[in-house]
Amino acid sequence: MLAIASRFSRFCLPALVLAISAPAHATAWDEIRLPGAAPSSQPQSLAIATPQDLPGARAIFEITPERRALLNTIRYAEGTWANGEDVGYRIMFGGSLMASLDRHPDRVNRTVGYASAAAGAYQFMPFTWSMATRALGITGFGPQVQDQAAIFLIHRRGALALADRGILTPELAAKLAPEWASFPTLAGRSFYGQPVKRYSQLRAFYEANLANLRAIDNVRTDLAQAAPPVRPACTDDSLSCALQETSSGR
């Protein structure tokens, strides 16, 4: 998330992230190790989950349409959106792909004038990643784990309540600017003097993304409400059980 000019030591100041181009093809990810969570067959950029869907870790954040839209917007700003495909979770600084999602690669990559060990959909630096995963009690580097760590960082910046309003305001973008250099400050510049997305671009992406996610969530809710209740099977020889079996056509 933060990238460093190559003439400086990466231990002297935060690493500042540049937007990088993401491959358009999807790549299957390795098994992640968020307890109780299985990889989804749909792109993670469409996944909405409650804490009950992801049991086992100490501090699992709910993924609402509003939070997912902000996560996707961060990916868009950081250059890892990759058309919403999960390959974006494998991108390292400079655009190359990590071979495995078992762990953060913790590898410095270089471009002209810059060097950074940032990796993943939200371009986590190794130190930031270690801090977030220790706080959450999670391991691995898969999509769901990265999402949870990114929300933790949003919360840590005091921006989660603003995010939950469903509006990408200049104030919300500015709160995230110290975490993601591609987000603009209130002055419209990167917090770290790096290339930055214009606020108008981010807001347009966010609003379109949120509208799609809310539509998906509404369909899922409608389907859940329309599903008939499933009665437990009758297993005894009582008259009421026989009548139940007859009425159900079994």
Tab-separated table of N, CA and C in Angstrom, residues 33-130:
chain	number	residue	atom	x	y	z
A	33	ARG	N	-6.336	-19.999	4.837
A	33	ARG	CA	-6.454	-20.596	6.154
A	33	ARG	C	-7.208	-19.694	7.112
A	34	LEU	N	-8.340	-19.183	6.670
A	34	LEU	CA	-9.245	-18.507	7.593
A	34	LEU	C	-10.181	-19.581	8.119
A	35	PRO	N	-10.131	-19.907	9.411
A	35	PRO	CA	-10.880	-21.054	9.932
A	35	PRO	C	-12.347	-21.011	9.549
A	36	GLY	N	-12.838	-22.109	9.002
A	36	GLY	CA	-14.247	-22.233	8.687
A	36	GLY	C	-14.655	-21.671	7.341
A	37	ALA	N	-13.738	-21.029	6.630
A	37	ALA	CA	-14.110	-20.383	5.368
A	37	ALA	C	-13.631	-21.222	4.195
A	38	ALA	N	-14.502	-21.408	3.227
A	38	ALA	CA	-14.137	-22.136	2.018
A	38	ALA	C	-14.048	-21.162	0.863
A	39	PRO	N	-13.159	-21.410	-0.119
A	39	PRO	CA	-13.079	-20.520	-1.269
A	39	PRO	C	-14.417	-20.445	-1.989
A	40	SER	N	-14.771	-19.263	-2.463
A	40	SER	CA	-16.029	-19.067	-3.172
A	40	SER	C	-15.836	-19.324	-4.652
A	41	SER	N	-16.892	-19.809	-5.338
A	41	SER	CA	-16.804	-20.046	-6.771
A	41	SER	C	-17.000	-18.765	-7.561
A	42	GLN	N	-17.511	-17.725	-6.920
A	42	GLN	CA	-17.679	-16.446	-7.598
A	42	GLN	C	-16.533	-15.522	-7.211
A	43	PRO	N	-16.287	-14.478	-8.027
A	43	PRO	CA	-15.216	-13.544	-7.667
A	43	PRO	C	-15.422	-12.975	-6.274
A	44	GLN	N	-14.340	-12.830	-5.528
A	44	GLN	CA	-14.444	-12.299	-4.176
A	44	GLN	C	-14.995	-10.882	-4.175
A	45	SER	N	-14.846	-10.170	-5.286
A	45	SER	CA	-15.339	-8.800	-5.376
A	45	SER	C	-16.857	-8.720	-5.304
A	46	LEU	N	-17.551	-9.871	-5.421
A	46	LEU	CA	-19.009	-9.909	-5.309
A	46	LEU	C	-19.471	-10.516	-3.998
A	47	ALA	N	-18.531	-10.958	-3.179
A	47	ALA	CA	-18.896	-11.703	-1.973
A	47	ALA	C	-19.316	-10.768	-0.858
A	48	ILE	N	-20.448	-11.095	-0.245
A	48	ILE	CA	-20.950	-10.380	0.923
A	48	ILE	C	-21.107	-11.419	2.021
A	49	ALA	N	-20.558	-11.155	3.204
A	49	ALA	CA	-20.544	-12.181	4.243
A	49	ALA	C	-20.774	-11.567	5.607
A	50	THR	N	-21.395	-12.339	6.472
A	50	THR	CA	-21.575	-11.950	7.868
A	50	THR	C	-20.524	-12.658	8.701
A	51	PRO	N	-20.296	-12.217	9.937
A	51	PRO	CA	-19.331	-12.918	10.791
A	51	PRO	C	-19.660	-14.397	10.958
A	52	GLN	N	-20.940	-14.746	10.933
A	52	GLN	CA	-21.327	-16.147	11.104
A	52	GLN	C	-20.874	-16.998	9.912
A	53	ASP	N	-20.681	-16.355	8.738
A	53	ASP	CA	-20.226	-17.095	7.571
A	53	ASP	C	-18.746	-17.441	7.665
A	54	LEU	N	-18.015	-16.730	8.520
A	54	LEU	CA	-16.577	-16.895	8.606
A	54	LEU	C	-16.163	-17.103	10.062
A	55	PRO	N	-16.536	-18.239	10.641
A	55	PRO	CA	-16.262	-18.436	12.067
A	55	PRO	C	-14.806	-18.762	12.332
A	56	GLY	N	-14.393	-18.586	13.580
A	56	GLY	CA	-13.111	-19.109	14.006
A	56	GLY	C	-12.054	-18.087	14.326
A	57	ALA	N	-12.082	-16.917	13.713
A	57	ALA	CA	-11.080	-15.901	14.016
A	57	ALA	C	-11.605	-14.978	15.099
A	58	ARG	N	-10.694	-14.197	15.686
A	58	ARG	CA	-11.070	-13.402	16.855
A	58	ARG	C	-11.923	-12.185	16.501
A	59	ALA	N	-11.663	-11.577	15.366
A	59	ALA	CA	-12.334	-10.312	15.065
A	59	ALA	C	-12.706	-10.259	13.595
A	60	ILE	N	-13.720	-10.997	13.220
A	60	ILE	CA	-14.135	-11.037	11.820
A	60	ILE	C	-15.143	-9.928	11.563
A	61	PHE	N	-14.882	-9.137	10.549
A	61	PHE	CA	-15.768	-8.046	10.181
A	61	PHE	C	-16.806	-8.514	9.175
A	62	GLU	N	-18.016	-8.039	9.348
A	62	GLU	CA	-19.056	-8.309	8.362
A	62	GLU	C	-18.711	-7.607	7.057
A	63	ILE	N	-19.001	-8.270	5.930
A	63	ILE	CA	-18.792	-7.663	4.613
A	63	ILE	C	-20.155	-7.277	4.061
A	64	THR	N	-20.505	-6.022	4.190
A	64	THR	CA	-21.762	-5.491	3.653
A	64	THR	C	-21.520	-4.965	2.244
A	65	PRO	N	-22.583	-4.682	1.488
A	65	PRO	CA	-22.367	-4.073	0.166
A	65	PRO	C	-21.560	-2.785	0.248
A	66	GLU	N	-21.807	-1.979	1.297
A	66	GLU	CA	-21.086	-0.712	1.429
A	66	GLU	C	-19.584	-0.944	1.677
A	67	ARG	N	-19.268	-1.913	2.520
A	67	ARG	CA	-17.860	-2.201	2.797
A	67	ARG	C	-17.190	-2.860	1.601
A	68	ARG	N	-17.915	-3.763	0.934
A	68	ARG	CA	-17.350	-4.397	-0.257
A	68	ARG	C	-17.085	-3.371	-1.344
A	69	ALA	N	-17.986	-2.418	-1.524
A	69	ALA	CA	-17.785	-1.387	-2.543
A	69	ALA	C	-16.537	-0.564	-2.243
A	70	LEU	N	-16.292	-0.274	-0.963
A	70	LEU	CA	-15.090	0.483	-0.611
A	70	LEU	C	-13.842	-0.371	-0.832
A	71	LEU	N	-13.895	-1.640	-0.461
A	71	LEU	CA	-12.763	-2.527	-0.717
A	71	LEU	C	-12.448	-2.582	-2.209
A	72	ASN	N	-13.483	-2.711	-3.023
A	72	ASN	CA	-13.274	-2.764	-4.469
A	72	ASN	C	-12.700	-1.458	-4.993
A	73	THR	N	-13.121	-0.344	-4.392
A	73	THR	CA	-12.618	0.961	-4.821
A	73	THR	C	-11.143	1.109	-4.459
A	74	ILE	N	-10.739	0.569	-3.314
A	74	ILE	CA	-9.322	0.578	-2.956
A	74	ILE	C	-8.529	-0.224	-3.980
A	75	ARG	N	-9.048	-1.372	-4.369
A	75	ARG	CA	-8.378	-2.173	-5.401
A	75	ARG	C	-8.280	-1.392	-6.709
A	76	TYR	N	-9.345	-0.704	-7.063
A	76	TYR	CA	-9.339	0.114	-8.285
A	76	TYR	C	-8.252	1.189	-8.197
A	77	ALA	N	-8.164	1.858	-7.053
A	77	ALA	CA	-7.170	2.918	-6.875
A	77	ALA	C	-5.748	2.360	-6.885
A	78	GLU	N	-5.564	1.173	-6.281
A	78	GLU	CA	-4.235	0.593	-6.157
A	78	GLU	C	-3.787	-0.147	-7.418
A	79	GLY	N	-4.655	-0.263	-8.409
A	79	GLY	CA	-4.279	-0.933	-9.649
A	79	GLY	C	-4.390	-2.438	-9.598
A	80	THR	N	-5.146	-2.976	-8.622
A	80	THR	CA	-5.295	-4.427	-8.494
A	80	THR	C	-6.730	-4.881	-8.738
A	81	TRP	N	-7.549	-4.030	-9.322
A	81	TRP	CA	-8.950	-4.370	-9.551
A	81	TRP	C	-9.082	-5.545	-10.509
A	82	ALA	N	-8.302	-5.541	-11.588
A	82	ALA	CA	-8.252	-6.672	-12.531
A	82	ALA	C	-9.637	-7.109	-12.981
A	83	ASN	N	-10.497	-6.123	-13.290
A	83	ASN	CA	-11.866	-6.410	-13.734
A	83	ASN	C	-12.661	-7.202	-12.694
A	84	GLY	N	-12.292	-7.066	-11.447
A	84	GLY	CA	-13.011	-7.755	-10.378
A	84	GLY	C	-12.595	-9.191	-10.167
A	85	GLU	N	-11.633	-9.675	-10.937
A	85	GLU	CA	-11.222	-11.071	-10.813
A	85	GLU	C	-10.289	-11.259	-9.613
A	86	ASP	N	-10.245	-12.489	-9.102
A	86	ASP	CA	-9.465	-12.779	-7.909
A	86	ASP	C	-7.964	-12.764	-8.146
A	87	VAL	N	-7.540	-12.701	-9.407
A	87	VAL	CA	-6.110	-12.592	-9.686
A	87	VAL	C	-5.534	-11.339	-9.039
A	88	GLY	N	-6.379	-10.339	-8.778
A	88	GLY	CA	-5.909	-9.114	-8.134
A	88	GLY	C	-5.324	-9.350	-6.756
A	89	TYR	N	-5.733	-10.422	-6.092
A	89	TYR	CA	-5.208	-10.737	-4.756
A	89	TYR	C	-3.777	-11.280	-4.819
A	90	ARG	N	-3.306	-11.594	-6.026
A	90	ARG	CA	-1.972	-12.183	-6.182
A	90	ARG	C	-0.931	-11.174	-6.657
A	91	ILE	N	-1.347	-9.937	-6.885
A	91	ILE	CA	-0.457	-8.957	-7.512
A	91	ILE	C	0.533	-8.375	-6.509
A	92	MET	N	1.789	-8.351	-6.908
A	92	MET	CA	2.833	-7.690	-6.128
A	92	MET	C	3.152	-6.343	-6.759
A	93	PHE	N	3.810	-5.476	-6.009
A	93	PHE	CA	4.239	-4.188	-6.538
A	93	PHE	C	5.009	-4.404	-7.839
A	94	GLY	N	4.647	-3.641	-8.861
A	94	GLY	CA	5.280	-3.776	-10.156
A	94	GLY	C	4.478	-4.601	-11.143
A	95	GLY	N	3.482	-5.365	-10.645
A	95	GLY	CA	2.588	-6.081	-11.545
A	95	GLY	C	2.797	-7.572	-11.646
A	96	SER	N	3.883	-8.117	-11.099
A	96	SER	CA	4.078	-9.562	-11.168
A	96	SER	C	3.163	-10.268	-10.180
A	97	LEU	N	2.960	-11.570	-10.389
A	97	LEU	CA	2.051	-12.348	-9.557
A	97	LEU	C	2.823	-13.269	-8.624
A	98	MET	N	2.380	-13.311	-7.378
A	98	MET	CA	2.975	-14.255	-6.438
A	98	MET	C	2.525	-15.675	-6.775
A	99	ALA	N	3.385	-16.627	-6.519
A	99	ALA	CA	3.103	-18.013	-6.889
A	99	ALA	C	2.109	-18.676	-5.950
A	100	SER	N	2.032	-18.200	-4.709
A	100	SER	CA	1.197	-18.853	-3.707
A	100	SER	C	0.573	-17.815	-2.795
A	101	LEU	N	-0.592	-18.143	-2.260
A	101	LEU	CA	-1.251	-17.290	-1.281
A	101	LEU	C	-1.154	-17.887	0.123
A	102	ASP	N	-0.129	-18.681	0.344
A	102	ASP	CA	0.080	-19.261	1.668
A	102	ASP	C	0.461	-18.191	2.687
A	103	ARG	N	1.192	-17.166	2.225
A	103	ARG	CA	1.685	-16.125	3.135
A	103	ARG	C	2.031	-14.888	2.309
A	104	HIS	N	2.210	-13.765	3.020
A	104	HIS	CA	2.698	-12.563	2.352
A	104	HIS	C	4.091	-12.862	1.784
A	105	PRO	N	4.360	-12.516	0.516
A	105	PRO	CA	5.658	-12.889	-0.068
A	105	PRO	C	6.847	-12.165	0.551
A	106	ASP	N	6.641	-10.963	1.135
A	106	ASP	CA	7.723	-10.214	1.777
A	106	ASP	C	8.945	-10.130	0.860
A	107	ARG	N	8.698	-9.680	-0.368
A	107	ARG	CA	9.761	-9.610	-1.363
A	107	ARG	C	9.767	-8.229	-2.004
A	108	VAL	N	10.899	-7.598	-2.034
A	108	VAL	CA	11.009	-6.279	-2.642
A	108	VAL	C	11.036	-6.416	-4.163
A	109	ASN	N	10.160	-5.690	-4.834
A	109	ASN	CA	10.140	-5.625	-6.295
A	109	ASN	C	10.461	-4.192	-6.713
A	110	ARG	N	11.050	-4.053	-7.890
A	110	ARG	CA	11.522	-2.746	-8.323
A	110	ARG	C	10.937	-2.346	-9.667
A	111	THR	N	10.649	-1.052	-9.777
A	111	THR	CA	10.323	-0.434	-11.054
A	111	THR	C	11.280	0.745	-11.205
A	112	VAL	N	11.147	1.488	-12.285
A	112	VAL	CA	12.042	2.617	-12.504
A	112	VAL	C	11.843	3.662	-11.399
A	113	GLY	N	12.837	3.808	-10.548
A	113	GLY	CA	12.802	4.814	-9.499
A	113	GLY	C	12.140	4.400	-8.209
A	114	TYR	N	11.554	3.207	-8.147
A	114	TYR	CA	10.834	2.794	-6.949
A	114	TYR	C	11.136	1.347	-6.599
A	115	ALA	N	10.999	1.043	-5.329
A	115	ALA	CA	11.117	-0.329	-4.836
A	115	ALA	C	10.138	-0.498	-3.695
A	116	SER	N	9.459	-1.640	-3.653
A	116	SER	CA	8.467	-1.865	-2.608
A	116	SER	C	8.231	-3.353	-2.427
A	117	ALA	N	7.874	-3.727	-1.200
A	117	ALA	CA	7.493	-5.102	-0.895
A	117	ALA	C	5.979	-5.228	-0.769
A	118	ALA	N	5.236	-4.237	-1.256
A	118	ALA	CA	3.769	-4.281	-1.177
A	118	ALA	C	3.230	-5.443	-1.999
A	119	ALA	N	2.166	-6.072	-1.506
A	119	ALA	CA	1.608	-7.235	-2.195
A	119	ALA	C	0.131	-7.389	-1.868
A	120	GLY	N	-0.580	-8.040	-2.773
A	120	GLY	CA	-1.989	-8.350	-2.554
A	120	GLY	C	-2.931	-7.301	-3.117
A	121	ALA	N	-4.216	-7.572	-2.980
A	121	ALA	CA	-5.244	-6.691	-3.534
A	121	ALA	C	-5.181	-5.291	-2.950
A	122	TYR	N	-4.725	-5.182	-1.699
A	122	TYR	CA	-4.680	-3.879	-1.028
A	122	TYR	C	-3.238	-3.429	-0.786
A	123	GLN	N	-2.299	-4.079	-1.499
A	123	GLN	CA	-0.890	-3.712	-1.477
A	123	GLN	C	-0.358	-3.531	-0.049
A	124	PHE	N	-0.487	-4.599	0.709
A	124	PHE	CA	-0.012	-4.601	2.086
A	124	PHE	C	1.510	-4.633	2.140
A	125	MET	N	2.099	-3.758	2.961
A	125	MET	CA	3.513	-3.874	3.285
A	125	MET	C	3.672	-4.970	4.343
A	126	PRO	N	4.819	-5.657	4.378
A	126	PRO	CA	4.989	-6.766	5.333
A	126	PRO	C	4.722	-6.376	6.784
A	127	PHE	N	5.239	-5.223	7.234
A	127	PHE	CA	5.026	-4.833	8.619
A	127	PHE	C	3.547	-4.598	8.904
A	128	THR	N	2.862	-3.906	7.996
A	128	THR	CA	1.428	-3.641	8.177
A	128	THR	C	0.645	-4.945	8.183
A	129	TRP	N	1.005	-5.866	7.278
A	129	TRP	CA	0.316	-7.149	7.213
A	129	TRP	C	0.480	-7.923	8.525
A	130	SER	N	1.698	-7.961	9.046
A	130	SER	CA	1.938	-8.683	10.302
A	130	SER	C	1.125	-8.074	11.442
